[in-house]
C-alpha cells in the first residue's frame, strides 16, 4: 500500500508463533536510495522481491536495510536479501541492538525457558510445519549479520525525504521508531501495534521493559504524525497524535 510518494507499506503474509498473520515492513525510495525498514522472518526474501516488484522498486536496487530492533521477525531474511542483490547493502541499527543482531548476545526473548517451551510446542505441530521451523532455525545458524552504521537518537538520515531516528527503548533496549519528515509518517516498529483498527501499545508481556516502553511513547508526542505504520497491524491514520496522547495519559 502506497502511503506517500516514495513510501510503501508492504503487507507480507507470514506464519507467526500464534498462527498465520501479516508483517508490515516499509519500503522507502528517492531515486538514489532504496531502503527497507525491517526484514521479516527467515525465508521471506522471495516475498520481499515480489512485493517490491509490485511497488516498481526492484529488490536489485536495494541499498540499505534499517532494523527497528533484533527480534527474529524483523531480521530473519536480511542475509538472504543481501545475497540476492549484486552490490553491498548497508545495515543500520541502534547501538543497543547491535550485539543481539550480530549474534554476540543471545536474543532477549530466547531465554532457555522460552526455547524449551518452543521445543515442546513444536512437537505438537504437523510434520510439515515442524520441519519448516527446524529448517528456519538451522538457516539462522549459518548467517551472520554485520551492522555497518550505528544509529543514535535524534540522528537524521539525509535520504528519502529525511528519516529521523527516535530511540524508543522498552520493547528492546535499542528499539527505534523512524519519523519520515516529508510525509509525517511514523514507522513504529513494535512500539505500537494496530489491533482491530485501533492503535495500541505493544502487549506488555513482549516488552523487555514496560515502564521504559511507556516513557518512549511519551517521546513520540513531540512529533506531528499524520500516519503510523505498525509492523504488526499496519496503517493507522485517524489522529495518531490524539491517540498516542490518550495512550500515555497526557
Ligand atoms: Zn515484531
mmCIF file of C-alpha atoms and ligand atoms in Angstrom:
data_model
loop_
_atom_site.group_PDB
_atom_site.id
_atom_site.type_symbol
_atom_site.label_atom_id
_atom_site.label_comp_id
_atom_site.label_asym_id
_atom_site.label_seq_id
_atom_site.Cartn_x
_atom_site.Cartn_y
_atom_site.Cartn_z
ATOM 1 C CA UNK A 1 0.000 0.000 0.000
ATOM 2 C CA UNK A 2 1.435 3.402 -1.001
ATOM 3 C CA UNK A 3 1.401 5.800 1.971
ATOM 4 C CA UNK A 4 3.122 8.772 0.301
ATOM 5 C CA UNK A 5 5.463 9.296 -2.658
ATOM 6 C CA UNK A 6 8.437 7.000 -2.029
ATOM 7 C CA UNK A 7 6.789 5.319 0.954
ATOM 8 C CA UNK A 8 5.211 1.900 0.531
ATOM 9 C CA UNK A 9 3.905 -0.251 3.357
ATOM 10 C CA UNK A 10 4.486 -3.885 2.394
ATOM 11 C CA UNK A 11 1.983 -6.425 3.647
ATOM 12 C CA UNK A 12 3.568 -9.865 3.780
ATOM 13 C CA UNK A 13 1.670 -12.940 4.949
ATOM 14 C CA UNK A 14 3.766 -14.879 7.470
ATOM 15 C CA UNK A 15 3.438 -17.825 9.815
ATOM 16 C CA UNK A 16 3.867 -16.355 13.302
ATOM 17 C CA UNK A 17 4.114 -18.102 16.678
ATOM 18 C CA UNK A 18 0.372 -17.713 17.246
ATOM 19 C CA UNK A 19 -0.655 -18.692 13.702
ATOM 20 C CA UNK A 20 -0.912 -17.035 10.303
ATOM 21 C CA UNK A 21 -0.520 -13.250 10.269
ATOM 22 C CA UNK A 22 0.785 -10.321 8.254
ATOM 23 C CA UNK A 23 4.034 -8.384 8.697
ATOM 24 C CA UNK A 24 4.334 -4.767 7.506
ATOM 25 C CA UNK A 25 7.894 -3.731 6.626
ATOM 26 C CA UNK A 26 8.224 -0.299 4.991
ATOM 27 C CA UNK A 27 9.921 0.402 1.662
ATOM 28 C CA UNK A 28 11.418 3.870 1.099
ATOM 29 C CA UNK A 29 12.989 5.254 -2.052
ATOM 30 C CA UNK A 30 14.016 8.594 -3.536
ATOM 31 C CA UNK A 31 15.599 7.909 -6.912
ATOM 32 C CA UNK A 32 19.058 7.282 -5.418
ATOM 33 C CA UNK A 33 18.485 5.252 -2.282
ATOM 34 C CA UNK A 34 16.176 2.314 -1.688
ATOM 35 C CA UNK A 35 15.786 1.478 1.986
ATOM 36 C CA UNK A 36 13.841 -1.275 3.646
ATOM 37 C CA UNK A 37 12.753 -0.949 7.258
ATOM 38 C CA UNK A 38 12.839 -4.438 8.825
ATOM 39 C CA UNK A 39 13.432 -7.742 7.097
ATOM 40 C CA UNK A 40 10.773 -10.287 8.069
ATOM 41 C CA UNK A 41 11.142 -13.872 9.241
ATOM 42 C CA UNK A 42 13.693 -16.231 7.691
ATOM 43 C CA UNK A 43 12.756 -17.490 4.224
ATOM 44 C CA UNK A 44 10.739 -14.440 3.174
ATOM 45 C CA UNK A 45 13.202 -12.953 0.652
ATOM 46 C CA UNK A 46 11.118 -14.120 -2.361
ATOM 47 C CA UNK A 47 8.043 -12.424 -0.839
ATOM 48 C CA UNK A 48 10.017 -9.201 -0.399
ATOM 49 C CA UNK A 49 11.197 -9.393 -4.026
ATOM 50 C CA UNK A 50 7.623 -9.862 -5.278
ATOM 51 C CA UNK A 51 6.195 -7.068 -3.133
ATOM 52 C CA UNK A 52 8.973 -4.696 -4.185
ATOM 53 C CA UNK A 53 8.426 -5.561 -7.853
ATOM 54 C CA UNK A 54 4.733 -4.721 -7.419
ATOM 55 C CA UNK A 55 5.780 -1.341 -5.984
ATOM 56 C CA UNK A 56 8.006 -0.922 -9.080
ATOM 57 C CA UNK A 57 11.140 -0.779 -6.930
ATOM 58 C CA UNK A 58 13.066 -3.951 -7.816
ATOM 59 C CA UNK A 59 14.959 -5.632 -4.983
ATOM 60 C CA UNK A 60 18.190 -5.324 -7.039
ATOM 61 C CA UNK A 61 18.038 -1.562 -6.318
ATOM 62 C CA UNK A 62 18.100 -2.077 -2.547
ATOM 63 C CA UNK A 63 20.879 -0.044 -0.875
ATOM 64 C CA UNK A 64 20.057 -0.120 2.852
ATOM 65 C CA UNK A 65 18.205 -2.124 5.476
ATOM 66 C CA UNK A 66 17.275 -0.267 8.654
ATOM 67 C CA UNK A 67 16.365 -2.512 11.599
ATOM 68 C CA UNK A 68 13.987 -1.226 14.297
ATOM 69 C CA UNK A 69 15.241 -3.996 16.633
ATOM 70 C CA UNK A 70 16.696 -7.506 16.756
ATOM 71 C CA UNK A 71 13.614 -9.743 17.088
ATOM 72 C CA UNK A 72 13.605 -12.649 14.653
ATOM 73 C CA UNK A 73 10.542 -11.421 12.751
ATOM 74 C CA UNK A 74 12.440 -8.207 11.925
ATOM 75 C CA UNK A 75 15.869 -9.522 10.912
ATOM 76 C CA UNK A 76 15.115 -13.007 9.535
ATOM 77 C CA UNK A 77 15.506 -12.528 5.785
ATOM 78 C CA UNK A 78 18.193 -9.858 5.886
ATOM 79 C CA UNK A 79 21.118 -12.045 4.833
ATOM 80 C CA UNK A 80 19.068 -13.836 2.196
ATOM 81 C CA UNK A 81 18.163 -10.454 0.695
ATOM 82 C CA UNK A 82 21.728 -9.169 0.830
ATOM 83 C CA UNK A 83 22.769 -12.263 -1.114
ATOM 84 C CA UNK A 84 20.189 -11.581 -3.823
ATOM 85 C CA UNK A 85 21.489 -8.054 -4.507
ATOM 86 C CA UNK A 86 24.618 -7.580 -6.679
ATOM 87 C CA UNK A 87 26.130 -4.771 -4.536
ATOM 88 C CA UNK A 88 26.668 -4.320 -0.764
ATOM 89 C CA UNK A 89 23.541 -3.445 1.218
ATOM 90 C CA UNK A 90 24.275 -1.332 4.288
ATOM 91 C CA UNK A 91 22.689 -2.444 7.575
ATOM 92 C CA UNK A 92 21.708 0.219 10.105
ATOM 93 C CA UNK A 93 20.556 -0.209 13.710
ATOM 94 C CA UNK A 94 20.781 1.458 17.105
ATOM 95 C CA UNK A 95 23.881 0.700 19.194
ATOM 96 C CA UNK A 96 21.740 -1.014 21.853
ATOM 97 C CA UNK A 97 20.674 -3.688 19.368
ATOM 98 C CA UNK A 98 23.994 -4.373 17.652
ATOM 99 C CA UNK A 99 25.274 -7.228 19.874
ATOM 100 C CA UNK A 100 21.935 -9.045 19.545
ATOM 101 C CA UNK A 101 21.706 -8.522 15.790
ATOM 102 C CA UNK A 102 25.303 -9.634 15.260
ATOM 103 C CA UNK A 103 24.792 -12.746 17.374
ATOM 104 C CA UNK A 104 27.246 -11.729 20.112
ATOM 105 C CA UNK A 105 24.473 -11.824 22.713
ATOM 106 C CA UNK A 106 21.561 -14.232 22.933
ATOM 107 C CA UNK A 107 18.352 -12.630 21.614
ATOM 108 C CA UNK A 108 16.493 -11.243 24.642
ATOM 109 C CA UNK A 109 13.343 -13.274 24.101
ATOM 110 C CA UNK A 110 15.192 -16.554 23.542
ATOM 111 C CA UNK A 111 15.632 -17.466 27.202
ATOM 112 C CA UNK A 112 16.286 -21.155 27.968
ATOM 113 C CA UNK A 113 12.674 -21.372 29.266
ATOM 114 C CA UNK A 114 11.255 -19.973 26.020
ATOM 115 C CA UNK A 115 13.473 -22.264 23.943
ATOM 116 C CA UNK A 116 12.290 -25.302 25.944
ATOM 117 C CA UNK A 117 8.680 -24.188 25.536
ATOM 118 C CA UNK A 118 9.139 -23.803 21.794
ATOM 119 C CA UNK A 119 10.665 -27.268 21.544
ATOM 120 C CA UNK A 120 7.605 -28.613 23.379
ATOM 121 C CA UNK A 121 5.173 -26.713 21.146
ATOM 122 C CA UNK A 122 6.975 -27.831 18.015
ATOM 123 C CA UNK A 123 6.411 -31.481 18.962
ATOM 124 C CA UNK A 124 2.669 -30.999 18.548
ATOM 125 C CA UNK A 125 2.939 -29.309 15.145
ATOM 126 C CA UNK A 126 2.107 -31.162 11.931
ATOM 127 C CA UNK A 127 5.276 -32.698 10.402
ATOM 128 C CA UNK A 128 5.462 -30.189 7.587
ATOM 129 C CA UNK A 129 5.371 -27.152 9.848
ATOM 130 C CA UNK A 130 7.788 -28.669 12.334
ATOM 131 C CA UNK A 131 10.288 -29.355 9.560
ATOM 132 C CA UNK A 132 9.874 -25.803 8.264
ATOM 133 C CA UNK A 133 10.564 -24.424 11.757
ATOM 134 C CA UNK A 134 13.665 -26.609 12.128
ATOM 135 C CA UNK A 135 14.922 -25.530 8.714
ATOM 136 C CA UNK A 136 14.381 -21.921 9.745
ATOM 137 C CA UNK A 137 16.444 -22.256 12.924
ATOM 138 C CA UNK A 138 19.191 -24.151 11.058
ATOM 139 C CA UNK A 139 19.406 -21.449 8.386
ATOM 140 C CA UNK A 140 19.862 -18.844 11.115
ATOM 141 C CA UNK A 141 22.981 -20.582 12.436
ATOM 142 C CA UNK A 142 24.582 -20.148 9.016
ATOM 143 C CA UNK A 143 24.026 -16.448 8.686
ATOM 144 C CA UNK A 144 25.943 -13.612 10.226
ATOM 145 C CA UNK A 145 24.596 -10.086 10.134
ATOM 146 C CA UNK A 146 27.032 -7.184 10.372
ATOM 147 C CA UNK A 147 25.705 -3.754 11.310
ATOM 148 C CA UNK A 148 27.574 -1.192 9.183
ATOM 149 C CA UNK A 149 26.147 2.001 10.625
ATOM 150 C CA UNK A 150 25.173 2.548 14.260
ATOM 151 C CA UNK A 151 22.248 4.919 14.689
ATOM 152 C CA UNK A 152 21.849 7.442 17.506
ATOM 153 C CA UNK A 153 18.787 9.164 18.924
ATOM 154 C CA UNK A 154 17.900 12.334 17.026
ATOM 155 C CA UNK A 155 20.050 11.474 14.022
ATOM 156 C CA UNK A 156 18.531 12.308 10.632
ATOM 157 C CA UNK A 157 19.384 10.130 7.657
ATOM 158 C CA UNK A 158 19.651 12.526 4.719
ATOM 159 C CA UNK A 159 17.757 10.476 2.142
ATOM 160 C CA UNK A 160 14.171 9.510 1.333
ATOM 161 C CA UNK A 161 12.972 12.942 2.422
ATOM 162 C CA UNK A 162 14.842 12.839 5.756
ATOM 163 C CA UNK A 163 14.467 9.984 8.219
ATOM 164 C CA UNK A 164 14.646 10.983 11.881
ATOM 165 C CA UNK A 165 15.774 8.269 14.286
ATOM 166 C CA UNK A 166 13.874 8.163 17.588
ATOM 167 C CA UNK A 167 15.382 5.873 20.224
ATOM 168 C CA UNK A 168 12.385 4.202 21.880
ATOM 169 C CA UNK A 169 13.763 1.634 24.356
ATOM 170 C CA UNK A 170 11.310 -0.675 26.078
ATOM 171 C CA UNK A 171 10.322 -3.424 23.676
ATOM 172 C CA UNK A 172 14.081 -3.971 23.406
ATOM 173 C CA UNK A 173 16.952 -1.751 24.682
ATOM 174 C CA UNK A 174 17.878 -0.313 21.288
ATOM 175 C CA UNK A 175 14.439 -0.213 19.686
ATOM 176 C CA UNK A 176 13.931 2.716 17.318
ATOM 177 C CA UNK A 177 10.990 4.379 15.623
ATOM 178 C CA UNK A 178 11.554 6.284 12.382
ATOM 179 C CA UNK A 179 9.925 9.606 11.582
ATOM 180 C CA UNK A 180 9.676 10.400 7.886
ATOM 181 C CA UNK A 181 9.891 14.173 7.758
ATOM 182 C CA UNK A 182 8.484 14.655 4.236
ATOM 183 C CA UNK A 183 5.256 12.701 4.802
ATOM 184 C CA UNK A 184 4.976 12.967 8.620
ATOM 185 C CA UNK A 185 4.820 9.194 8.782
ATOM 186 C CA UNK A 186 5.904 7.345 11.916
ATOM 187 C CA UNK A 187 7.334 3.881 11.349
ATOM 188 C CA UNK A 188 6.629 2.463 14.794
ATOM 189 C CA UNK A 189 8.369 -0.923 14.640
ATOM 190 C CA UNK A 190 6.980 -2.782 17.660
ATOM 191 C CA UNK A 191 6.487 0.291 19.885
ATOM 192 C CA UNK A 192 2.866 0.464 18.713
ATOM 193 C CA UNK A 193 0.558 -2.182 17.286
ATOM 194 C CA UNK A 194 -2.675 -1.813 15.348
ATOM 195 C CA UNK A 195 -5.235 -4.247 16.736
ATOM 196 C CA UNK A 196 -8.709 -4.362 15.161
ATOM 197 C CA UNK A 197 -8.173 -0.923 13.672
ATOM 198 C CA UNK A 198 -7.050 0.579 16.975
ATOM 199 C CA UNK A 199 -3.595 1.955 17.778
ATOM 200 C CA UNK A 200 -2.358 0.259 20.961
ATOM 201 C CA UNK A 201 0.938 -0.136 22.826
ATOM 202 C CA UNK A 202 2.869 -3.371 22.326
ATOM 203 C CA UNK A 203 1.500 -6.034 24.705
ATOM 204 C CA UNK A 204 3.412 -5.719 27.998
ATOM 205 C CA UNK A 205 4.479 -9.385 28.075
ATOM 206 C CA UNK A 206 6.590 -8.965 24.935
ATOM 207 C CA UNK A 207 8.371 -5.853 26.223
ATOM 208 C CA UNK A 208 11.780 -6.180 27.860
ATOM 209 C CA UNK A 209 10.995 -3.081 29.964
ATOM 210 C CA UNK A 210 7.357 -1.920 30.143
ATOM 211 C CA UNK A 211 7.883 1.338 32.015
ATOM 212 C CA UNK A 212 10.636 2.203 29.560
ATOM 213 C CA UNK A 213 8.246 1.444 26.713
ATOM 214 C CA UNK A 214 5.688 3.899 28.106
ATOM 215 C CA UNK A 215 8.333 6.601 28.548
ATOM 216 C CA UNK A 216 9.312 6.035 24.920
ATOM 217 C CA UNK A 217 5.717 6.514 23.752
ATOM 218 C CA UNK A 218 5.668 9.857 25.585
ATOM 219 C CA UNK A 219 8.631 10.872 23.470
ATOM 220 C CA UNK A 220 6.534 10.377 20.335
ATOM 221 C CA UNK A 221 4.088 13.104 21.408
ATOM 222 C CA UNK A 222 6.686 15.685 20.314
ATOM 223 C CA UNK A 223 6.178 14.751 16.652
ATOM 224 C CA UNK A 224 3.480 15.876 14.223
ATOM 225 C CA UNK A 225 2.289 12.489 12.937
ATOM 226 C CA UNK A 226 -0.116 12.057 10.008
ATOM 227 C CA UNK A 227 0.199 8.262 9.739
ATOM 228 C CA UNK A 228 1.590 5.422 11.796
ATOM 229 C CA UNK A 229 2.877 2.218 10.219
ATOM 230 C CA UNK A 230 2.853 -0.571 12.805
ATOM 231 C CA UNK A 231 4.860 -3.656 11.841
ATOM 232 C CA UNK A 232 2.105 -5.713 13.397
ATOM 233 C CA UNK A 233 -1.262 -4.373 12.281
ATOM 234 C CA UNK A 234 -0.379 -1.906 9.549
ATOM 235 C CA UNK A 235 -1.606 1.628 8.932
ATOM 236 C CA UNK A 236 -3.271 3.960 11.414
ATOM 237 C CA UNK A 237 -4.203 7.462 10.243
ATOM 238 C CA UNK A 238 -7.065 8.523 12.487
ATOM 239 C CA UNK A 239 -5.497 11.331 14.547
ATOM 240 C CA UNK A 240 -2.387 9.406 15.672
ATOM 241 C CA UNK A 241 -1.207 12.268 17.913
ATOM 242 C CA UNK A 242 -4.510 12.311 19.789
ATOM 243 C CA UNK A 243 -4.437 8.552 20.182
ATOM 244 C CA UNK A 244 -0.806 8.453 21.371
ATOM 245 C CA UNK A 245 -1.558 11.178 23.938
ATOM 246 C CA UNK A 246 -4.506 9.111 25.107
ATOM 247 C CA UNK A 247 -2.279 6.011 25.479
ATOM 248 C CA UNK A 248 0.353 7.822 27.536
ATOM 249 C CA UNK A 249 -2.311 9.570 29.602
ATOM 250 C CA UNK A 250 -1.228 13.074 28.612
HETATM 251 ZN ZN1 LIG B 1 7.829 -7.869 15.848
#
